Coordinates of C-alpha atoms in Angstrom, one line a residue:
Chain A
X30 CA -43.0 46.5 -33.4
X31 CA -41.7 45.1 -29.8
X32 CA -43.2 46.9 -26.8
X33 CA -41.4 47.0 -23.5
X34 CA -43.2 44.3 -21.2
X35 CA -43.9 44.3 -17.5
X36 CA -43.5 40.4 -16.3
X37 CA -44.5 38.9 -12.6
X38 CA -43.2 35.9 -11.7
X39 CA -45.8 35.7 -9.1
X40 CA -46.3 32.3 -6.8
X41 CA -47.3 31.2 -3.6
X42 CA -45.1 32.7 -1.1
X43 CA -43.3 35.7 -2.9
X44 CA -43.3 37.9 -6.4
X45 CA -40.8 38.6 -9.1
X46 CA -41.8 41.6 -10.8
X47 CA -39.2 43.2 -13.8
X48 CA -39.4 45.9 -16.3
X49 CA -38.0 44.9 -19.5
X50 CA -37.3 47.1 -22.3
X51 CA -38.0 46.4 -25.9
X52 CA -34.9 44.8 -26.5
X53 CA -35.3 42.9 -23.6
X54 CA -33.4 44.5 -21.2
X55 CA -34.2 44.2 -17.3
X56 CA -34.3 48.1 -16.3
X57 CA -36.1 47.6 -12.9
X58 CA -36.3 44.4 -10.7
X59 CA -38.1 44.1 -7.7
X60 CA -38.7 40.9 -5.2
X61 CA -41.3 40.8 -2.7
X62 CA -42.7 38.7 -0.2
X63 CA -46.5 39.4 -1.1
X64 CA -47.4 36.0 -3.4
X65 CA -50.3 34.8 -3.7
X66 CA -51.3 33.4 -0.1
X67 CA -50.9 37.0 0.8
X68 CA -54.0 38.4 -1.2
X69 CA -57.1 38.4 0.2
X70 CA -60.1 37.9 -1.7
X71 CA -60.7 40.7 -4.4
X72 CA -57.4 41.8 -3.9
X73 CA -55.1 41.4 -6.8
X74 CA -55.6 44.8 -8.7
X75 CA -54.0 46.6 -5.3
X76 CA -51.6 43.7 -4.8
X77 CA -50.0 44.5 -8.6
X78 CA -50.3 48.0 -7.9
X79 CA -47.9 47.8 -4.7
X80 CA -45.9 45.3 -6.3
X81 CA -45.5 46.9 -9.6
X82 CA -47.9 49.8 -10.0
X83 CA -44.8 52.3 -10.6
X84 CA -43.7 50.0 -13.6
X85 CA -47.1 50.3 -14.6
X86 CA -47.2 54.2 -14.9
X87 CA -43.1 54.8 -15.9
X88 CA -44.4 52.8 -19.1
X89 CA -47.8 52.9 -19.4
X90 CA -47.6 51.3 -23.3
X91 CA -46.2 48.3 -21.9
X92 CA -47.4 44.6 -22.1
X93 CA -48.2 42.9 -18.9
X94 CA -47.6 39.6 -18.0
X95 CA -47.8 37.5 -14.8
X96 CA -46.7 33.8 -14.9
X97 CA -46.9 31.4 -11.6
X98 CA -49.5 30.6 -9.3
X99 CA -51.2 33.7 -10.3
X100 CA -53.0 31.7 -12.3
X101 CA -54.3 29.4 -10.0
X102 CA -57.7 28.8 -8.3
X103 CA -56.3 30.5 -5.5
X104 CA -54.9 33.4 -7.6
X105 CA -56.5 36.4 -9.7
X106 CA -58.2 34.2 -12.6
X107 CA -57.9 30.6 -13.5
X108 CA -55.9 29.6 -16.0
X109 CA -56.7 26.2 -17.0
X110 CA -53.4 23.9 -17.6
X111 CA -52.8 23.4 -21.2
X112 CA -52.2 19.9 -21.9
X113 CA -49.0 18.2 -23.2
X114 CA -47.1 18.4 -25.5
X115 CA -47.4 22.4 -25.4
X116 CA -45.4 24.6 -27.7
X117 CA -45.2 28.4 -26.6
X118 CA -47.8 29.5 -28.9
X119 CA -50.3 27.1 -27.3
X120 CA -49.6 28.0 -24.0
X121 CA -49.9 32.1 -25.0
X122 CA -53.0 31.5 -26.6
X123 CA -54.4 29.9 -23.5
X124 CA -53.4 33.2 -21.6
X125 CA -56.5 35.0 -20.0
X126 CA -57.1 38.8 -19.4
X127 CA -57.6 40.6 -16.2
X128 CA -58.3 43.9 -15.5
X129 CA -55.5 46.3 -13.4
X130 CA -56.3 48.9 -11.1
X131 CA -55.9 51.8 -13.5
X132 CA -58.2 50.1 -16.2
X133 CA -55.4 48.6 -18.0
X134 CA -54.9 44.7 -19.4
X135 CA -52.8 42.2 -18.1
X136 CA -52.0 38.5 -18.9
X137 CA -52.6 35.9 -16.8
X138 CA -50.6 32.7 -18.1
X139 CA -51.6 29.3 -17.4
X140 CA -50.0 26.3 -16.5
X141 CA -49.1 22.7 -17.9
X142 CA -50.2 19.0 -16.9
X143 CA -49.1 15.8 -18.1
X144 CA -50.7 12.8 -18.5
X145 CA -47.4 10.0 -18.8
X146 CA -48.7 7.5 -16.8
X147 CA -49.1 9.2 -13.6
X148 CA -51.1 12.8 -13.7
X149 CA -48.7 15.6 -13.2
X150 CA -48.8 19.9 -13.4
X151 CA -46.6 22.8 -13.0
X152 CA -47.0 26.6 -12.9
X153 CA -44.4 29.2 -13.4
X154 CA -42.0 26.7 -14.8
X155 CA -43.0 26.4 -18.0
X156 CA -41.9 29.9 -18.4
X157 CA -38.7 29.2 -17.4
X158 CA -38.4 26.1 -19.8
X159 CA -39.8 28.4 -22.5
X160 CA -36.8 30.4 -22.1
X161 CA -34.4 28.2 -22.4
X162 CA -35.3 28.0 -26.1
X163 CA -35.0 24.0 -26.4
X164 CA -35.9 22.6 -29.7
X165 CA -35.1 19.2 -28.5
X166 CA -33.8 18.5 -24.9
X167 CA -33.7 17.8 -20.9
X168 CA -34.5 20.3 -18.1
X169 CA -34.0 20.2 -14.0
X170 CA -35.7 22.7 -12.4
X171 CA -34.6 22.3 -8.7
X172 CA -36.4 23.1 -6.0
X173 CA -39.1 22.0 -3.3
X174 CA -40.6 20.2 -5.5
X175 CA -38.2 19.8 -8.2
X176 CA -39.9 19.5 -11.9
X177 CA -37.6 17.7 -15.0
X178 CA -39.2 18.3 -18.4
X179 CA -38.3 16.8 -21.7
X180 CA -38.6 18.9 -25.3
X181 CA -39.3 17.8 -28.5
X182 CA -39.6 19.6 -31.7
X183 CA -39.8 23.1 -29.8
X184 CA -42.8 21.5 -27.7
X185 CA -42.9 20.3 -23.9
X186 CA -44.0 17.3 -24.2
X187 CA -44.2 15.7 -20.9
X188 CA -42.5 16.3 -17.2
X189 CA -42.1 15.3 -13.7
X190 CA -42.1 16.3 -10.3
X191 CA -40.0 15.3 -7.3
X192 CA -40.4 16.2 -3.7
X193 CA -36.7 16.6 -3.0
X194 CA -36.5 20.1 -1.2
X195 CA -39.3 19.3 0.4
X196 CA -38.3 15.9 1.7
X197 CA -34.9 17.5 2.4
X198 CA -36.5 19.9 4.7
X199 CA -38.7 16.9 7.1
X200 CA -35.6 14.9 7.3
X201 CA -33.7 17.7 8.3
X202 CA -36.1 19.8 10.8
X203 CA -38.7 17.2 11.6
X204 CA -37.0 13.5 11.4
X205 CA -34.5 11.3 14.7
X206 CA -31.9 13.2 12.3
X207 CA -32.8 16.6 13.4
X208 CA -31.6 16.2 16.8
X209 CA -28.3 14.9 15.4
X210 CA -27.9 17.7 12.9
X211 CA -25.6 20.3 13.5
X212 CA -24.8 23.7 10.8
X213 CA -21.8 22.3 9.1
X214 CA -18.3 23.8 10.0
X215 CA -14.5 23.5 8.3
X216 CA -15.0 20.9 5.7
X217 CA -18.0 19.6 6.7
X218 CA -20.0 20.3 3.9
X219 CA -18.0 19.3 1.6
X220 CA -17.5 16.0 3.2
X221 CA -21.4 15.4 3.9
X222 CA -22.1 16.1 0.4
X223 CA -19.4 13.7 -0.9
X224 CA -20.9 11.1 1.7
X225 CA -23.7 11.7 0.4
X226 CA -23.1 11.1 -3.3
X227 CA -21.1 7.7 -2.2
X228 CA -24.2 6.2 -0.4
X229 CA -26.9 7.3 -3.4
X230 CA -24.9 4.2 -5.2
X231 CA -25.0 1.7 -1.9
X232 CA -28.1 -1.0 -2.9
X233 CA -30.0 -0.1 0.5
X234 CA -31.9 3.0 -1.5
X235 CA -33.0 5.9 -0.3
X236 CA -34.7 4.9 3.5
X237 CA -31.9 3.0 4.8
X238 CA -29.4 5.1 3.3
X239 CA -31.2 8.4 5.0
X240 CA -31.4 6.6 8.6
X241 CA -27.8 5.6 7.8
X242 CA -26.9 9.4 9.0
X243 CA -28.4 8.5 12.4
X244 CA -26.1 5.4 13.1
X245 CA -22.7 7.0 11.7
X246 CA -23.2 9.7 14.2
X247 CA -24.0 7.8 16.8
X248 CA -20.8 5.3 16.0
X249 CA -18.8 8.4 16.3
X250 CA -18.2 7.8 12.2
X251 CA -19.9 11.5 11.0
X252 CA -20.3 14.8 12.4
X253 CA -23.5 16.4 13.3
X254 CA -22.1 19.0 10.6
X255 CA -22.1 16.8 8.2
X256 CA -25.7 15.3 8.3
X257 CA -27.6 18.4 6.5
X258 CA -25.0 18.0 3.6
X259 CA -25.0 14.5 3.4
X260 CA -29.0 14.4 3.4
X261 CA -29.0 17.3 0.4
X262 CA -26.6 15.0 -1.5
X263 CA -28.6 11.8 -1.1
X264 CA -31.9 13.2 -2.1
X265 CA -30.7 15.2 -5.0
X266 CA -28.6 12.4 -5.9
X267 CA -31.9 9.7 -5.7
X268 CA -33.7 12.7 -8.0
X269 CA -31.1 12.6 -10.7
X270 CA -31.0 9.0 -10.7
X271 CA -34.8 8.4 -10.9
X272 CA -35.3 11.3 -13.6
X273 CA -32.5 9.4 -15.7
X274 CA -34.7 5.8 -15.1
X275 CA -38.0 8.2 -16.2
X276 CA -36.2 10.7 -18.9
X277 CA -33.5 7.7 -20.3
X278 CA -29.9 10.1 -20.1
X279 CA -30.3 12.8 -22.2
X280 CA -27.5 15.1 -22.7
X281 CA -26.7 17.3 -21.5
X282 CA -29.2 18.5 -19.0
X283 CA -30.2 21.8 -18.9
X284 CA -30.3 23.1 -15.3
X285 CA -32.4 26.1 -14.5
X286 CA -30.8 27.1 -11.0
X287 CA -28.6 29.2 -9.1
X288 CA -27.0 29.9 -5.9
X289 CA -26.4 26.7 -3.4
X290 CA -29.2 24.5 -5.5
X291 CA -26.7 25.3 -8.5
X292 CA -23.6 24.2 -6.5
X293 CA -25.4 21.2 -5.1
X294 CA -27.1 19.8 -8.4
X295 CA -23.7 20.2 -10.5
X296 CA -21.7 18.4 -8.1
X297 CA -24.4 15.6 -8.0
X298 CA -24.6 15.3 -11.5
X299 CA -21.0 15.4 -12.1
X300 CA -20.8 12.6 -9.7
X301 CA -23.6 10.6 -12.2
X302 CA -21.2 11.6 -15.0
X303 CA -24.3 14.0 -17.0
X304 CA -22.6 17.3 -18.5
X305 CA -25.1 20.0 -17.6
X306 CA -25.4 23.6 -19.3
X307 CA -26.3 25.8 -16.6
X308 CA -29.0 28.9 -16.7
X309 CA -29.9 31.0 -13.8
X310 CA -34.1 31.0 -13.3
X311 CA -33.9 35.1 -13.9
X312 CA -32.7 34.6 -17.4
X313 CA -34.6 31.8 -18.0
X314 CA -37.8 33.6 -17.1
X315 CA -36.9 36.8 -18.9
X316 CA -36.4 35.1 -21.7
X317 CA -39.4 32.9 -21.8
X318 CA -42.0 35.6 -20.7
X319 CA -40.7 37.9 -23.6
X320 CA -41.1 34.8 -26.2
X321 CA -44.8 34.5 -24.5
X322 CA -45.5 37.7 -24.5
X323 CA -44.6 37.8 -28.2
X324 CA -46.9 34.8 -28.8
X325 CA -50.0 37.0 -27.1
X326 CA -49.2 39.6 -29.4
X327 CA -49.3 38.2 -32.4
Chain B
X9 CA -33.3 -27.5 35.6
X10 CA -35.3 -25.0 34.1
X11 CA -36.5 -22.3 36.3
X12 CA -39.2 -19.9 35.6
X13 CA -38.5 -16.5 33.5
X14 CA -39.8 -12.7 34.1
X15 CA -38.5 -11.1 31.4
X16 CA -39.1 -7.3 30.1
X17 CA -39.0 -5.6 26.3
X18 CA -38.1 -2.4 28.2
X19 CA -38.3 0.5 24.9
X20 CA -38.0 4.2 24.8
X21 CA -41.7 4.7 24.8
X22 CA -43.0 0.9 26.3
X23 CA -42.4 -1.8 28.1
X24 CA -44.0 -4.9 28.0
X25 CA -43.1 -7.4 30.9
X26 CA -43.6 -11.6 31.1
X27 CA -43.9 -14.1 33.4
X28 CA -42.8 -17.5 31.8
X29 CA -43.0 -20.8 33.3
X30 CA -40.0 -23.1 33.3
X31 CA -42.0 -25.3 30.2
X32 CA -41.9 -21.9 28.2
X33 CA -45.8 -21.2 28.9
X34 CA -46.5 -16.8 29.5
X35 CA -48.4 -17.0 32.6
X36 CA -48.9 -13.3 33.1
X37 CA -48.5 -10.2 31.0
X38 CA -48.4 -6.7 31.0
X39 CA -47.7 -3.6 28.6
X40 CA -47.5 -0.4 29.9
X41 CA -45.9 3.3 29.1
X42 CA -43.1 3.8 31.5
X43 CA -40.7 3.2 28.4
X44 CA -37.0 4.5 29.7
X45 CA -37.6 8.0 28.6
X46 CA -39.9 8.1 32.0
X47 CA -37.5 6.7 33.9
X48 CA -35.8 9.6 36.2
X49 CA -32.0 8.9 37.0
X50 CA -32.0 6.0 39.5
X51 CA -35.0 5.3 39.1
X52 CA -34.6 2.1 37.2
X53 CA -35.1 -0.3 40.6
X54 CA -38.7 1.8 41.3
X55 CA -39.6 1.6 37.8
X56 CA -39.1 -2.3 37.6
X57 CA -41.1 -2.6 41.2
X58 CA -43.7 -0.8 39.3
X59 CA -43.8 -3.2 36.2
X60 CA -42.9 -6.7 37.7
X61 CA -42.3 -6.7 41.1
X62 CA -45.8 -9.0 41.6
X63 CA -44.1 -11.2 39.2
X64 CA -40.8 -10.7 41.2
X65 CA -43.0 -11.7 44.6
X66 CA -45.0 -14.7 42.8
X67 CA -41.7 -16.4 41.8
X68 CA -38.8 -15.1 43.7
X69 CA -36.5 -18.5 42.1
X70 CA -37.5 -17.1 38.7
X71 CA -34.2 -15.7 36.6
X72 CA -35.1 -11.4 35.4
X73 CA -33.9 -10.5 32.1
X74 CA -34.1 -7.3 30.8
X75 CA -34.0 -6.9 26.6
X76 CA -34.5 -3.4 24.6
X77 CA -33.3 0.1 24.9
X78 CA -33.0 -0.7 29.1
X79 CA -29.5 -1.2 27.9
X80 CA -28.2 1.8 26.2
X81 CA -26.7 4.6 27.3
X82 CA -29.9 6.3 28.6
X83 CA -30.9 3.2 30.6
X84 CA -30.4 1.3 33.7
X85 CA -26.9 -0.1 32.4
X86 CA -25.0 0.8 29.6
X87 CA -24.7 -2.9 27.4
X88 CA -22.3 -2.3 24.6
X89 CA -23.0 -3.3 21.6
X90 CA -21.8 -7.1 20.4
X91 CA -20.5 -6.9 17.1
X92 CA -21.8 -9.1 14.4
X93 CA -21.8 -11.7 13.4
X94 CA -23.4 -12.9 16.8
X95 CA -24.5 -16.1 18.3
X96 CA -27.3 -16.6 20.9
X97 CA -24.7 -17.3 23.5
X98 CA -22.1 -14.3 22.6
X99 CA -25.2 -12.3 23.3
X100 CA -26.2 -13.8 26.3
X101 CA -22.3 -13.4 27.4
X102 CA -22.2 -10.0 26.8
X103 CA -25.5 -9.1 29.2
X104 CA -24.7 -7.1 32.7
X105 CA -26.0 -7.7 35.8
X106 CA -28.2 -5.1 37.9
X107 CA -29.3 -5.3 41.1
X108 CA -33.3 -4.8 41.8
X109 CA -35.0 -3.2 44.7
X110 CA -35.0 -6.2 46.6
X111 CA -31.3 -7.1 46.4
X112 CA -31.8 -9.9 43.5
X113 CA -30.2 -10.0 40.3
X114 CA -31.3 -9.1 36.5
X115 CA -29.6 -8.9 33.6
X116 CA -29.7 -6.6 30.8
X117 CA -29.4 -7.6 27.5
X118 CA -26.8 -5.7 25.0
X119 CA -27.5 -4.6 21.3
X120 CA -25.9 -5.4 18.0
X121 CA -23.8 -3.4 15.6
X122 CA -22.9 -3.9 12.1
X123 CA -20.3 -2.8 10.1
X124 CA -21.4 -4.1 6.7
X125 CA -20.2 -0.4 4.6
X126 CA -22.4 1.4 6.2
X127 CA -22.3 0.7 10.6
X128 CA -25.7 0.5 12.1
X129 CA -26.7 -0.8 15.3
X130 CA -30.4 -2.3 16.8
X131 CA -31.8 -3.0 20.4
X132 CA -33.8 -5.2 21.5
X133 CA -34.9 -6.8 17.9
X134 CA -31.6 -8.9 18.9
X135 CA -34.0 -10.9 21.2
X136 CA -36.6 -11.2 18.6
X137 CA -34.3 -12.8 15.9
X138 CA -33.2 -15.4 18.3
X139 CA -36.2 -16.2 19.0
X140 CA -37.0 -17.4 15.4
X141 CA -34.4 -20.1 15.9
X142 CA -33.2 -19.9 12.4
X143 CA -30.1 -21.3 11.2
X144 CA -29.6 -19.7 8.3
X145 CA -32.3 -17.3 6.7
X146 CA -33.3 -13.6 6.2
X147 CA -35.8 -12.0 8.6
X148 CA -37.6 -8.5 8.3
X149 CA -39.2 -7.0 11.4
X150 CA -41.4 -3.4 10.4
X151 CA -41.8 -0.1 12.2
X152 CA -40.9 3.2 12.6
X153 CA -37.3 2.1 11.8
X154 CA -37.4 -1.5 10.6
X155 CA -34.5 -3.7 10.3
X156 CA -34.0 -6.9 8.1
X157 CA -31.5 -9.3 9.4
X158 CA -29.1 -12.1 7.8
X159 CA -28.4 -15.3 9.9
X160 CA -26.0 -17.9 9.0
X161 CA -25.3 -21.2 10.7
X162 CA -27.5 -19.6 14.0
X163 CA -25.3 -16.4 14.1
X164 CA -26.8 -12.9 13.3
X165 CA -24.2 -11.6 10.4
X166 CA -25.8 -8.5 9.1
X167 CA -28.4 -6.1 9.6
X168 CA -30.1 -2.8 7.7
X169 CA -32.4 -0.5 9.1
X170 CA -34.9 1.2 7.3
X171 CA -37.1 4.3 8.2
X172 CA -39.9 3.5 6.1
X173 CA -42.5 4.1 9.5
X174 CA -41.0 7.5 10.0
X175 CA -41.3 8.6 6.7
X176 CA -44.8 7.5 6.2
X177 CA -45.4 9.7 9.6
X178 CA -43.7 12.2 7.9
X179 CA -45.2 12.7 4.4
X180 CA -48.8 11.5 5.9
X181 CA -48.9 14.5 9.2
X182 CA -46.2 16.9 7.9
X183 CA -45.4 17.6 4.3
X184 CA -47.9 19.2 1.8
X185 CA -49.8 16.0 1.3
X186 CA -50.8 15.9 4.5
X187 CA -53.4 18.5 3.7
X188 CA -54.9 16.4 1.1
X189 CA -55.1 13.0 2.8
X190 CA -58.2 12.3 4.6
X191 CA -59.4 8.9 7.0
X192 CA -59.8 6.1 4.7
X193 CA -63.6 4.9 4.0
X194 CA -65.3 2.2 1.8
X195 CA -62.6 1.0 0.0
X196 CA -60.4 3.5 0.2
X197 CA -57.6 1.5 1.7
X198 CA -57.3 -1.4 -0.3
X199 CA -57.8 0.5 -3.6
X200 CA -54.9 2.9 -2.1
X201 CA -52.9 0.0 -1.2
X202 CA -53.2 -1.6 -4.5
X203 CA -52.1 1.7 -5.9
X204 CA -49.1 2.3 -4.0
X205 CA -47.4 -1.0 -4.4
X206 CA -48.1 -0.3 -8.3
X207 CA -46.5 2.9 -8.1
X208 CA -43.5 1.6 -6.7
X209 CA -43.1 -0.2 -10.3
X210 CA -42.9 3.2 -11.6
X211 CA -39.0 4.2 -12.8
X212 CA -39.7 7.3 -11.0
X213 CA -38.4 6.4 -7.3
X214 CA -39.8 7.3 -4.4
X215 CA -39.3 10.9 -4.4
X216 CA -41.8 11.5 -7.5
X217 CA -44.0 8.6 -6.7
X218 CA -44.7 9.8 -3.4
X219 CA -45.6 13.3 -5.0
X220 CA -48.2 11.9 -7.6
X221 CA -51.0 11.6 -4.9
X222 CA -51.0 15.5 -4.8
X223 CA -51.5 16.0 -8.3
X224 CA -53.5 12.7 -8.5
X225 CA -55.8 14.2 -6.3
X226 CA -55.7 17.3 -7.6
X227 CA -56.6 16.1 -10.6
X228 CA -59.5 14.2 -9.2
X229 CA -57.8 10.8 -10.0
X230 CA -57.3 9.9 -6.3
X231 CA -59.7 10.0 -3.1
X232 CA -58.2 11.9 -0.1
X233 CA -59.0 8.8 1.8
X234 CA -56.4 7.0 -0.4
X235 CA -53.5 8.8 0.3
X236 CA -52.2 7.3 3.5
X237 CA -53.1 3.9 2.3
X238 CA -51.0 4.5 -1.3
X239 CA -47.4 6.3 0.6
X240 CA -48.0 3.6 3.1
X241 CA -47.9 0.4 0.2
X242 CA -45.8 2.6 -1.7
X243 CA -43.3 2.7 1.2
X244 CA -43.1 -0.6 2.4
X245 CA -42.7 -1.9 -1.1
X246 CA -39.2 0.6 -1.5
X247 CA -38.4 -0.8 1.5
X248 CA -38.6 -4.5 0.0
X249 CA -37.3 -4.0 -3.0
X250 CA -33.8 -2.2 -1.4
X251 CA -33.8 -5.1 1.4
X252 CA -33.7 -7.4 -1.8
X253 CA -31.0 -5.7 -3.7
X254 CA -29.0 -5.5 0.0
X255 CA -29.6 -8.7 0.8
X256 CA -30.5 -11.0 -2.4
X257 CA -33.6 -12.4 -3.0
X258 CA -33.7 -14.9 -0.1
X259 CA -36.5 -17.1 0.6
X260 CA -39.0 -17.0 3.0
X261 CA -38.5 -14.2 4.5
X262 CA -39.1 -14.3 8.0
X263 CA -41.7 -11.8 8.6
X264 CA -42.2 -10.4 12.5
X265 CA -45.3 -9.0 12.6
X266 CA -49.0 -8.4 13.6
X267 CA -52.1 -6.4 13.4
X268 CA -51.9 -4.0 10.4
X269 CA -48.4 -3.9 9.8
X270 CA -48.2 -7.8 9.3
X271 CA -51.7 -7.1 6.6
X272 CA -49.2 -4.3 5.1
X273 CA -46.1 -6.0 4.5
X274 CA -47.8 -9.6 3.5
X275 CA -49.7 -7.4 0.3
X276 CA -46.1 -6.2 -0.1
X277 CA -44.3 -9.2 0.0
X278 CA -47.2 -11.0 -2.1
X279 CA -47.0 -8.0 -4.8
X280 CA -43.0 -8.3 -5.0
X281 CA -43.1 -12.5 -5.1
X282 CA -42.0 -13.3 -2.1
X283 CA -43.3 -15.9 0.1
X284 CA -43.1 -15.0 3.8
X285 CA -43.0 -17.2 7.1
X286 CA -45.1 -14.8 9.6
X287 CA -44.1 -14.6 13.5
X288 CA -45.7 -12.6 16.7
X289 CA -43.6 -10.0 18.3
X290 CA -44.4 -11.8 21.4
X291 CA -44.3 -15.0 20.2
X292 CA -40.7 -14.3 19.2
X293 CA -39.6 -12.0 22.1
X294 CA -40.9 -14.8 24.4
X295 CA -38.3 -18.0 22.6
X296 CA -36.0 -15.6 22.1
X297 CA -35.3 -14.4 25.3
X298 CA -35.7 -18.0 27.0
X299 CA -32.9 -18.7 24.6
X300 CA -31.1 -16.2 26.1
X301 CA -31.9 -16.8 29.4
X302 CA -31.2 -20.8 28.6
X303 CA -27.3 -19.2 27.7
X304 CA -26.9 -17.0 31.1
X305 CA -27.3 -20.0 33.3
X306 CA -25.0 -22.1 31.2

């Protein structure tokens, strides 16, 4: 018989925690700013208590699960990664308990690596990729550090990471194209982006392409606006490119995003000509941490 | 008659000034900091007492000519850009005269822009290409933005810059490997090397490549003292292989170069097949602009 579950999506910088009924409805979300580089040593049991201590007593017969960075050598317990190719039961059974404040269990998940040539590892996404329920297929998680993962027979079997976000944010705050950068007005964005796109396909690749924002704005050819945009569109653009050299061109890829990272990536992989199916990282992580915490349970 | 030469590489950051006898022979030299971005407003005739006027006093028949950043808009004189392609002599014809602290002349080079789909534009590596005396060839000069260059039949006809020093300042002293990279020791550096250019192989691109020495040495498959080595190799081979697809496969390229960068881009250029024909930066600043100077007089 399903028990209602308590998940934390629980990384470096912030927490997710939800309440989820046993028919895996959210009845109680909460985001915080308190991850993981916020606890101090020891710490965790009063950290889950602020975070989600009231979950904890409104259903005190509930499963708990926390997914992320949580699981880290900096985080409550270490979680070694399971290996790939992982199916969902592997990665449940390679869960490990801790103890909560009031005495109780929780779940600590672990994380993946990859071995495909070069060494690679994830937490908290393979939750996400979990619930997208895959039995063969492509994902894009966007992000920082972007991960793309490929299913087979129901089991991850190998991904990638790419240090677009990241890469994004030094060119834009730290680069010669930060002082040229201005926040995009009218059309600007739209414009940058679609710059953007165009140059991804020029033969120079992705450093001369990048500076290539410098020298249109100083030959009066691009806006300042325009420069964030048309950096965001390169880079995501290079990723997509480079995952479909690494991945071959699966269709369609399923993209695990929302907000501005959801505009950004469809536009770029219209502009590659892949069809995407689209799910927001909520329902992809509800889902998945329900499928785990099935797999714990049985 | 040839007369003798002082002639200045005046930079944003550095200036390195020459005395050059009328057989071509550097009979005094001098590098120092005062790059423009020290210069206060009207203080271009001080600053150039400061850096050559003992050359100025030593040979007062001598012709001054002034190459670099001097010329732009935050310099002495503003030298607009010749369009390509370029000779020797339409760059020389396009130089303006200022008027030093002692009431002679100098004359300050201009820059070149390119308008080859993408526009782009390059100061004082100009002088550096004529001074390579090529009449038809490919030339690649490294650093923090480094630019290969086209000539046909003597005249510059294309150019691309590429950020590849930046970004290797960037990823190595601000992103998140920063943190892992130590100083290379032992063998660190050539075994990082070696690994980077491989790694550039990889169908990944850049963005994922660059990320695999975190998890490489996270996974304790990499030493922290390979990491600047590896994004170093890994970079400069990107930049090779996009020069290549810009500009074809063209052989020797005419490397400018020394010290550690000119070690760099040879392994690079080895690893990707290329043969190279290596030049100073002085040695080709120093024919170039008595090339240059050879086409003011006439």
């Amino acid at each position: 018989m399903p028990k209602p579950l308590i998940a934390l999506d629980w990384g470096t910088t912030r927490a997710r925690a939800f309440l989820i009924s046993e028919t895996g409805e959210v009845l109680q979300r909460r985001v915080a700013d308190q991850g993981i580089q916020s606890v101090p040593a020891g710490g965790y049991p009063a950290a889950f208590e602020a975070l989600a201590g009231d979950f904890r007593r409104a259903r005190p017969d509930a499963a708990v699960v926390l997914a992320g960075m949580v699981g880290s050598r900096n985080g409550w317990v270490e979680a070694a990664y399971v290996a790939c190719p992982a199916s969902p039961d592997e990665i449940a059974a390679a869960g490990l308990p801790v103890t909560l404040a009031d005495g109780t269990s929780a779940t600590v998940l672990p994380g993946l690596s990859c071995d495909d040539g070069a060494f690679d590892v994830m937490r908290g996404e393979e939750t996400l990729i979990v619930g997208l329920g895959l039995e063969d297929g492509i994902a894009c998680l966007p992000g920082t550090h972007s991960k793309w993962i490929e299913i087979r027979d129901g089991r991850i079997v190998r991904f990638a990471s790419f240090m677009t976000g990241e890469v994004y944010g030094l060119l834009r705050q730290h680069s010669i194209l930060a002082r040229l950068a201005e926040e995009p007005a009218g059309d600007d964005a739209a414009v940058g982006a679609s710059r953007g796109l165009a140059a991804a396909n020029r033969p120079g690749g992705l450093l001369n392409t990048a500076f290539s924002a410098r020298t249109e704005v100083l030959g009066g050819r691009m806006k300042g606006g325009e420069v964030g945009p048309y950096l965001s569109a390169l880079l995501v653009a290079h990723e997509i490119a480079s995952a479909a050299a690494l991945f071959g061109r699966q269709q369609p890829v399923h993209l695990v995003a929302d907000g501005v990272l959801a505009e950004s990536y469809s536009a770029a992989f219209e502009a590659a000509g892949l069809p995407i199916a689209i799910t927001t990282p909520e329902a992809a992580f509800i889902a998945g941490v329900t499928r785990l915490a099935a797999g714990l349970a049985s």
